[in-house]
CSV table of C-alpha atoms in Angstrom, one decimal:
chain,number,residue,atom,x,y,z
P,1421,MET,CA,149.7,104.0,110.4
P,1422,ALA,CA,147.0,106.2,109.3
P,1423,ASN,CA,143.8,107.5,111.1
P,1424,THR,CA,140.5,106.9,110.2
P,1425,GLU,CA,140.4,110.6,108.7
P,1426,THR,CA,143.1,110.3,107.0
P,1427,ALA,CA,141.8,106.3,105.3
P,1428,LEU,CA,138.9,107.6,104.0
P,1429,LYS,CA,140.6,110.5,102.5
P,1430,ASP,CA,143.2,108.1,100.7
P,1431,ALA,CA,140.3,105.6,99.3
P,1432,MET,CA,137.8,108.3,98.0
P,1433,THR,CA,141.5,109.5,96.1
P,1434,SER,CA,142.9,106.3,95.1
P,1435,VAL,CA,139.7,104.8,94.0
P,1436,GLU,CA,138.5,105.9,90.5
P,1437,GLY,CA,135.1,105.9,90.6
P,1438,ALA,CA,134.3,106.2,94.7
P,1439,LEU,CA,131.5,107.8,95.7
P,1440,GLY,CA,131.5,107.3,99.2
P,1441,ALA,CA,133.5,105.5,102.1
P,1442,ALA,CA,132.9,104.9,106.0
P,1443,LEU,CA,134.7,102.9,108.7
P,1444,VAL,CA,132.0,100.8,110.6
P,1445,ASP,CA,132.3,99.1,113.7
P,1446,TYR,CA,129.1,96.1,113.5
P,1447,THR,CA,128.8,96.1,116.8
P,1448,SER,CA,126.8,98.5,116.9
P,1449,GLY,CA,126.0,99.5,113.1
P,1450,MET,CA,127.4,103.2,113.9
P,1451,ALA,CA,129.7,104.8,111.3
P,1452,LEU,CA,132.9,105.7,112.8
P,1453,GLY,CA,133.9,107.8,110.0
P,1454,THR,CA,132.2,109.0,106.8
P,1455,ILE,CA,133.4,110.5,103.7
P,1456,GLY,CA,131.7,111.8,100.1
P,1457,GLY,CA,127.8,110.2,99.7
P,1458,GLY,CA,125.1,112.4,99.6
P,1459,LYS,CA,121.5,112.8,99.1
P,1460,GLU,CA,121.7,109.6,97.1
P,1461,LEU,CA,123.8,107.5,99.2
P,1462,ASP,CA,123.1,108.6,103.0
P,1463,LEU,CA,127.0,106.9,104.5
P,1464,ASN,CA,125.1,106.4,108.0
P,1465,VAL,CA,122.2,104.6,106.9
P,1466,ALA,CA,124.2,102.3,104.4
P,1467,ALA,CA,126.4,102.0,108.0
P,1468,ALA,CA,123.3,100.2,109.2
P,1469,GLY,CA,122.2,98.4,106.5
P,1470,ASN,CA,125.6,96.8,106.0
P,1471,THR,CA,125.9,95.4,109.3
P,1472,ASP,CA,123.0,93.3,109.0
P,1473,VAL,CA,124.4,91.9,106.2
P,1474,VAL,CA,127.9,91.0,108.2
P,1475,ARG,CA,126.3,89.7,110.7
P,1476,ALA,CA,123.6,87.7,108.4
P,1477,LYS,CA,126.9,86.4,106.5
P,1478,ALA,CA,128.7,85.6,110.1
P,1479,ARG,CA,125.8,83.8,111.3
P,1480,THR,CA,125.4,81.9,108.0
P,1481,MET,CA,129.4,81.0,108.0
P,1482,GLU,CA,128.7,79.4,111.7
P,1483,MET,CA,125.8,77.4,111.0
P,1484,LEU,CA,127.5,75.6,107.6
P,1485,GLY,CA,130.4,75.3,110.6
P,1486,LEU,CA,132.6,77.2,108.2
P,1487,LYS,CA,136.0,78.2,109.9
P,1488,ASP,CA,137.0,80.6,107.8
P,1489,GLU,CA,137.0,84.2,108.4
P,1490,ILE,CA,135.1,87.4,105.6
P,1491,GLU,CA,137.7,89.0,103.4
P,1492,ASP,CA,134.6,91.1,101.6
P,1493,ILE,CA,131.4,91.0,100.9
P,1494,LEU,CA,130.7,92.7,97.1
P,1495,ILE,CA,127.1,93.9,96.5
P,1496,THR,CA,126.6,94.4,92.5
P,1497,LEU,CA,123.6,97.0,91.5
P,1498,GLY,CA,122.6,97.8,88.1
P,1499,THR,CA,124.9,101.2,88.6
P,1500,GLN,CA,127.0,100.6,91.9
P,1501,TYR,CA,129.4,98.1,93.9
P,1502,HIS,CA,128.9,98.4,97.3
P,1503,LEU,CA,132.0,96.8,98.8
P,1504,ILE,CA,132.6,96.0,102.3
P,1505,ARG,CA,136.0,94.8,103.3
P,1506,LEU,CA,135.9,93.1,107.1
P,1507,MET,CA,139.2,94.2,109.2
P,1508,ARG,CA,141.7,91.8,111.3
P,1509,GLY,CA,144.1,92.3,113.5
P,1510,ARG,CA,145.4,95.2,115.8
P,1511,GLY,CA,142.4,95.1,117.5
P,1512,ASN,CA,140.5,95.8,114.6
P,1513,ASN,CA,137.6,92.7,114.9
P,1514,GLY,CA,134.2,94.3,114.7
P,1515,LEU,CA,134.9,96.9,111.8
P,1516,PHE,CA,134.4,96.7,108.1
P,1517,LEU,CA,135.5,99.1,105.8
P,1518,TYR,CA,132.4,100.0,103.3
P,1519,LEU,CA,133.1,101.9,99.7
P,1520,ALA,CA,130.8,102.6,97.4
P,1521,LEU,CA,131.4,103.0,93.8
P,1522,ASP,CA,130.4,104.0,90.6
P,1523,LYS,CA,130.1,100.5,88.3
P,1524,ALA,CA,131.0,102.6,85.2
P,1525,ARG,CA,134.1,104.0,86.0
P,1526,ALA,CA,135.4,101.8,89.1
P,1527,ASN,CA,138.0,98.7,88.6
P,1528,LEU,CA,136.5,96.3,91.2
P,1529,ALA,CA,140.1,94.6,91.3
P,1530,MET,CA,141.8,97.7,91.8
P,1531,ALA,CA,139.5,98.8,94.5
P,1532,ARG,CA,139.5,95.6,96.3
P,1533,HIS,CA,143.5,96.0,96.3
P,1534,GLN,CA,143.4,99.9,97.5
P,1535,LEU,CA,140.7,98.8,100.0
P,1536,ARG,CA,143.1,96.3,101.1
P,1537,ARG,CA,146.3,98.8,101.2
P,1538,ILE,CA,144.3,101.4,103.7
P,1539,GLU,CA,142.9,98.5,106.1
P,1540,GLU,CA,147.0,97.9,106.8
P,1541,GLN,CA,147.9,101.2,107.1
P,1542,LEU,CA,144.8,101.9,109.1
P,1543,GLU,CA,145.4,102.5,112.9
P,1544,VAL,CA,142.0,102.6,114.9
């Protein structure tokens, strides 16, 4: 089992095109850990903003009466992918992994696969 720091380092090294990663508590909007980012990508702002995205999607699913779980949410920008992976199991409800990718270098299918693998190994 990996801790937060190890898991985030793994995301940055094992996912081609990774620009930044965070583990976020979407009940509070706070990042529990971040790596990467920079001037153009403030991961604490991204954590708070993507918390709103997760909450909005959960509300919409509830209003629609969908009895399913969100695996991940993809936001496609002109030059980037933003991938949000909700964590499940072992008391991890309320957390998500966030990964920003350079669209020109990233393989989205592999990024989703790696993020799922990291989620399975992460122990918070």
